[in-house]
Amino acid sequence: MEQTVAKFRPLGGSCTLYQIPENLLRKRCILNITGPPDLDGHCFEYAVLAGLYTGEDVIGQLPWSELHQYRNVLKFDGLAGSGRYMPVTNIGEFEKMNLLSVNVYGYEGGDVFPIYVTETYRRERHVNLLLMSSHRDDDDDDVENFDTIMDH
């Protein structure tokens, strides 16, 4: 008999000042929403708002305060967390409630891969999100990465 114990960590974004990898910065295609630590639970919400209410020419770091005026536009009624820490399983329901489509991609080790691909790709309003893995140097035994999250 073999038993494996793993610490489960749901996929979660963070609206911190993330260091965007150089190869992605050169593509001029990434917008990173930054804000205070108490904003962390609302990163999905602010990332979607950035996709909807910023122009394609806006890249790099964007303070959350530039999107705060749109905060009440999105609906999260009845969804787990009410906009905080959006589970991948709830994105489809979120899309229906807000009449938009969302794709979520992961990025780790130089590779981009799909995490959630919308079934409603013909919606007028569409947002692509990139979730990067965060490695924590302060707790080497507790490194969060997509392989361990998706395998357990």
mmCIF file with all atom_site columns, C-alpha atoms in Angstrom, residues 50-147:
data_model
loop_
_atom_site.group_PDB
_atom_site.id
_atom_site.type_symbol
_atom_site.label_atom_id
_atom_site.label_alt_id
_atom_site.label_comp_id
_atom_site.label_asym_id
_atom_site.label_entity_id
_atom_site.label_seq_id
_atom_site.pdbx_PDB_ins_code
_atom_site.Cartn_x
_atom_site.Cartn_y
_atom_site.Cartn_z
_atom_site.occupancy
_atom_site.B_iso_or_equiv
_atom_site.pdbx_formal_charge
_atom_site.auth_seq_id
_atom_site.auth_comp_id
_atom_site.auth_asym_id
_atom_site.auth_atom_id
_atom_site.pdbx_PDB_model_num
ATOM 1  C CA . ALA A 1 50  ? -8.698  45.679 -17.211 1.00 0.00 ? 50  ALA A CA 1
ATOM 2  C CA . GLY A 1 51  ? -9.454  43.486 -20.215 1.00 0.00 ? 51  GLY A CA 1
ATOM 3  C CA . LEU A 1 52  ? -12.769 45.246 -20.755 1.00 0.00 ? 52  LEU A CA 1
ATOM 4  C CA . TYR A 1 53  ? -11.917 48.873 -19.970 1.00 0.00 ? 53  TYR A CA 1
ATOM 5  C CA . THR A 1 54  ? -8.329  49.476 -21.079 1.00 0.00 ? 54  THR A CA 1
ATOM 6  C CA . GLY A 1 55  ? -7.035  49.945 -24.583 1.00 0.00 ? 55  GLY A CA 1
ATOM 7  C CA . GLU A 1 56  ? -4.708  47.546 -26.350 1.00 0.00 ? 56  GLU A CA 1
ATOM 8  C CA . ASP A 1 57  ? -1.923  50.107 -26.071 1.00 0.00 ? 57  ASP A CA 1
ATOM 9  C CA . VAL A 1 58  ? -1.927  49.899 -22.244 1.00 0.00 ? 58  VAL A CA 1
ATOM 10 C CA . ILE A 1 59  ? 0.804   47.457 -21.154 1.00 0.00 ? 59  ILE A CA 1
ATOM 11 C CA . GLY A 1 60  ? 3.090   46.866 -18.159 1.00 0.00 ? 60  GLY A CA 1
ATOM 12 C CA . GLN A 1 61  ? 1.912   47.806 -14.662 1.00 0.00 ? 61  GLN A CA 1
ATOM 13 C CA . LEU A 1 62  ? -1.545  49.281 -14.074 1.00 0.00 ? 62  LEU A CA 1
ATOM 14 C CA . PRO A 1 63  ? -2.631  50.430 -10.608 1.00 0.00 ? 63  PRO A CA 1
ATOM 15 C CA . TRP A 1 64  ? -5.972  48.978 -9.532  1.00 0.00 ? 64  TRP A CA 1
ATOM 16 C CA . SER A 1 65  ? -7.171  52.503 -8.702  1.00 0.00 ? 65  SER A CA 1
ATOM 17 C CA . GLU A 1 66  ? -7.518  53.221 -12.437 1.00 0.00 ? 66  GLU A CA 1
ATOM 18 C CA . LEU A 1 67  ? -10.198 50.505 -12.624 1.00 0.00 ? 67  LEU A CA 1
ATOM 19 C CA . HIS A 1 68  ? -11.971 51.146 -9.329  1.00 0.00 ? 68  HIS A CA 1
ATOM 20 C CA . GLN A 1 69  ? -14.690 53.220 -10.999 1.00 0.00 ? 69  GLN A CA 1
ATOM 21 C CA . TYR A 1 70  ? -15.876 50.069 -12.853 1.00 0.00 ? 70  TYR A CA 1
ATOM 22 C CA . ARG A 1 71  ? -15.922 47.834 -9.773  1.00 0.00 ? 71  ARG A CA 1
ATOM 23 C CA . ASN A 1 72  ? -19.710 47.426 -9.626  1.00 0.00 ? 72  ASN A CA 1
ATOM 24 C CA . VAL A 1 73  ? -20.093 46.562 -13.327 1.00 0.00 ? 73  VAL A CA 1
ATOM 25 C CA . LEU A 1 74  ? -19.477 42.807 -13.010 1.00 0.00 ? 74  LEU A CA 1
ATOM 26 C CA . LYS A 1 75  ? -21.984 40.428 -11.429 1.00 0.00 ? 75  LYS A CA 1
ATOM 27 C CA . PHE A 1 76  ? -20.883 37.708 -9.008  1.00 0.00 ? 76  PHE A CA 1
ATOM 28 C CA . ASP A 1 77  ? -24.284 36.915 -7.443  1.00 0.00 ? 77  ASP A CA 1
ATOM 29 C CA . GLY A 1 78  ? -24.457 33.350 -6.175  1.00 0.00 ? 78  GLY A CA 1
ATOM 30 C CA . LEU A 1 79  ? -20.881 32.461 -7.126  1.00 0.00 ? 79  LEU A CA 1
ATOM 31 C CA . ALA A 1 80  ? -18.554 31.055 -4.492  1.00 0.00 ? 80  ALA A CA 1
ATOM 32 C CA . GLY A 1 81  ? -16.491 33.861 -3.004  1.00 0.00 ? 81  GLY A CA 1
ATOM 33 C CA . SER A 1 82  ? -18.619 36.577 -4.654  1.00 0.00 ? 82  SER A CA 1
ATOM 34 C CA . GLY A 1 83  ? -15.741 37.721 -6.825  1.00 0.00 ? 83  GLY A CA 1
ATOM 35 C CA . ARG A 1 84  ? -12.956 36.745 -4.466  1.00 0.00 ? 84  ARG A CA 1
ATOM 36 C CA . TYR A 1 85  ? -10.704 33.882 -5.530  1.00 0.00 ? 85  TYR A CA 1
ATOM 37 C CA . MET A 1 86  ? -12.723 32.809 -8.562  1.00 0.00 ? 86  MET A CA 1
ATOM 38 C CA . PRO A 1 87  ? -12.713 28.992 -8.905  1.00 0.00 ? 87  PRO A CA 1
ATOM 39 C CA . VAL A 1 88  ? -12.052 27.807 -12.460 1.00 0.00 ? 88  VAL A CA 1
ATOM 40 C CA . THR A 1 89  ? -15.251 25.750 -12.236 1.00 0.00 ? 89  THR A CA 1
ATOM 41 C CA . ASN A 1 90  ? -17.303 28.949 -11.797 1.00 0.00 ? 90  ASN A CA 1
ATOM 42 C CA . ILE A 1 91  ? -15.935 30.901 -14.747 1.00 0.00 ? 91  ILE A CA 1
ATOM 43 C CA . GLY A 1 92  ? -18.615 29.542 -17.124 1.00 0.00 ? 92  GLY A CA 1
ATOM 44 C CA . GLU A 1 93  ? -21.387 30.763 -14.841 1.00 0.00 ? 93  GLU A CA 1
ATOM 45 C CA . PHE A 1 94  ? -19.597 34.101 -14.462 1.00 0.00 ? 94  PHE A CA 1
ATOM 46 C CA . GLU A 1 95  ? -19.486 34.408 -18.276 1.00 0.00 ? 95  GLU A CA 1
ATOM 47 C CA . LYS A 1 96  ? -23.248 33.792 -18.569 1.00 0.00 ? 96  LYS A CA 1
ATOM 48 C CA . MET A 1 97  ? -24.094 36.314 -15.864 1.00 0.00 ? 97  MET A CA 1
ATOM 49 C CA . ASN A 1 98  ? -21.963 39.027 -17.476 1.00 0.00 ? 98  ASN A CA 1
ATOM 50 C CA . LEU A 1 99  ? -22.496 38.206 -21.171 1.00 0.00 ? 99  LEU A CA 1
ATOM 51 C CA . LEU A 1 100 ? -18.798 37.920 -21.896 1.00 0.00 ? 100 LEU A CA 1
ATOM 52 C CA . SER A 1 101 ? -16.220 35.222 -22.562 1.00 0.00 ? 101 SER A CA 1
ATOM 53 C CA . VAL A 1 102 ? -13.016 34.508 -20.682 1.00 0.00 ? 102 VAL A CA 1
ATOM 54 C CA . ASN A 1 103 ? -9.978  32.357 -21.433 1.00 0.00 ? 103 ASN A CA 1
ATOM 55 C CA . VAL A 1 104 ? -7.469  31.628 -18.680 1.00 0.00 ? 104 VAL A CA 1
ATOM 56 C CA . TYR A 1 105 ? -3.969  30.523 -19.608 1.00 0.00 ? 105 TYR A CA 1
ATOM 57 C CA . GLY A 1 106 ? -1.140  29.423 -17.361 1.00 0.00 ? 106 GLY A CA 1
ATOM 58 C CA . TYR A 1 107 ? 2.503   30.344 -17.736 1.00 0.00 ? 107 TYR A CA 1
ATOM 59 C CA . GLU A 1 108 ? 5.338   28.400 -16.195 1.00 0.00 ? 108 GLU A CA 1
ATOM 60 C CA . GLY A 1 109 ? 8.863   27.610 -17.288 1.00 0.00 ? 109 GLY A CA 1
ATOM 61 C CA . GLY A 1 110 ? 8.481   29.599 -20.506 1.00 0.00 ? 110 GLY A CA 1
ATOM 62 C CA . ASP A 1 111 ? 5.396   27.646 -21.588 1.00 0.00 ? 111 ASP A CA 1
ATOM 63 C CA . VAL A 1 112 ? 1.854   28.944 -22.044 1.00 0.00 ? 112 VAL A CA 1
ATOM 64 C CA . PHE A 1 113 ? -0.953  26.411 -21.610 1.00 0.00 ? 113 PHE A CA 1
ATOM 65 C CA . PRO A 1 114 ? -4.754  26.572 -21.328 1.00 0.00 ? 114 PRO A CA 1
ATOM 66 C CA . ILE A 1 115 ? -6.389  26.338 -17.916 1.00 0.00 ? 115 ILE A CA 1
ATOM 67 C CA . TYR A 1 116 ? -9.895  27.384 -18.968 1.00 0.00 ? 116 TYR A CA 1
ATOM 68 C CA . VAL A 1 117 ? -11.096 27.867 -22.536 1.00 0.00 ? 117 VAL A CA 1
ATOM 69 C CA . THR A 1 118 ? -14.508 29.415 -22.992 1.00 0.00 ? 118 THR A CA 1
ATOM 70 C CA . GLU A 1 119 ? -17.355 27.624 -24.704 1.00 0.00 ? 119 GLU A CA 1
ATOM 71 C CA . THR A 1 120 ? -18.932 30.980 -25.612 1.00 0.00 ? 120 THR A CA 1
ATOM 72 C CA . TYR A 1 121 ? -16.194 32.276 -27.885 1.00 0.00 ? 121 TYR A CA 1
ATOM 73 C CA . ARG A 1 122 ? -18.576 34.335 -30.026 1.00 0.00 ? 122 ARG A CA 1
ATOM 74 C CA . ARG A 1 123 ? -19.389 36.912 -27.370 1.00 0.00 ? 123 ARG A CA 1
ATOM 75 C CA . GLU A 1 124 ? -18.722 40.538 -28.223 1.00 0.00 ? 124 GLU A CA 1
ATOM 76 C CA . ARG A 1 125 ? -16.809 41.151 -24.991 1.00 0.00 ? 125 ARG A CA 1
ATOM 77 C CA . HIS A 1 126 ? -13.860 38.796 -24.487 1.00 0.00 ? 126 HIS A CA 1
ATOM 78 C CA . VAL A 1 127 ? -10.942 38.705 -22.043 1.00 0.00 ? 127 VAL A CA 1
ATOM 79 C CA . ASN A 1 128 ? -7.772  36.587 -22.068 1.00 0.00 ? 128 ASN A CA 1
ATOM 80 C CA . LEU A 1 129 ? -6.087  36.160 -18.684 1.00 0.00 ? 129 LEU A CA 1
ATOM 81 C CA . LEU A 1 130 ? -2.619  34.819 -17.928 1.00 0.00 ? 130 LEU A CA 1
ATOM 82 C CA . LEU A 1 131 ? -1.996  33.181 -14.562 1.00 0.00 ? 131 LEU A CA 1
ATOM 83 C CA . MET A 1 132 ? 1.677   32.841 -13.727 1.00 0.00 ? 132 MET A CA 1
ATOM 84 C CA . SER A 1 133 ? 2.952   30.445 -11.123 1.00 0.00 ? 133 SER A CA 1
ATOM 85 C CA . SER A 1 134 ? 4.428   32.044 -8.048  1.00 0.00 ? 134 SER A CA 1
ATOM 86 C CA . HIS A 1 135 ? 7.383   30.400 -6.399  1.00 0.00 ? 135 HIS A CA 1
ATOM 87 C CA . ARG A 1 136 ? 7.900   31.305 -2.800  1.00 0.00 ? 136 ARG A CA 1
ATOM 88 C CA . ASP A 1 137 ? 11.499  31.406 -1.668  1.00 0.00 ? 137 ASP A CA 1
ATOM 89 C CA . ASP A 1 138 ? 10.596  31.655 2.002   1.00 0.00 ? 138 ASP A CA 1
ATOM 90 C CA . ASP A 1 139 ? 9.042   28.167 2.157   1.00 0.00 ? 139 ASP A CA 1
ATOM 91 C CA . ASP A 1 140 ? 10.858  25.735 -0.143  1.00 0.00 ? 140 ASP A CA 1
ATOM 92 C CA . ASP A 1 141 ? 8.761   22.728 0.932   1.00 0.00 ? 141 ASP A CA 1
ATOM 93 C CA . ASP A 1 142 ? 5.588   24.548 -0.024  1.00 0.00 ? 142 ASP A CA 1
ATOM 94 C CA . VAL A 1 143 ? 6.354   25.649 -3.591  1.00 0.00 ? 143 VAL A CA 1
ATOM 95 C CA . GLU A 1 144 ? 3.212   26.264 -5.608  1.00 0.00 ? 144 GLU A CA 1
ATOM 96 C CA . ASN A 1 145 ? 3.334   25.318 -9.257  1.00 0.00 ? 145 ASN A CA 1
ATOM 97 C CA . PHE A 1 146 ? 0.883   24.177 -11.890 1.00 0.00 ? 146 PHE A CA 1
ATOM 98 C CA . ASP A 1 147 ? 2.178   20.581 -12.012 1.00 0.00 ? 147 ASP A CA 1
#
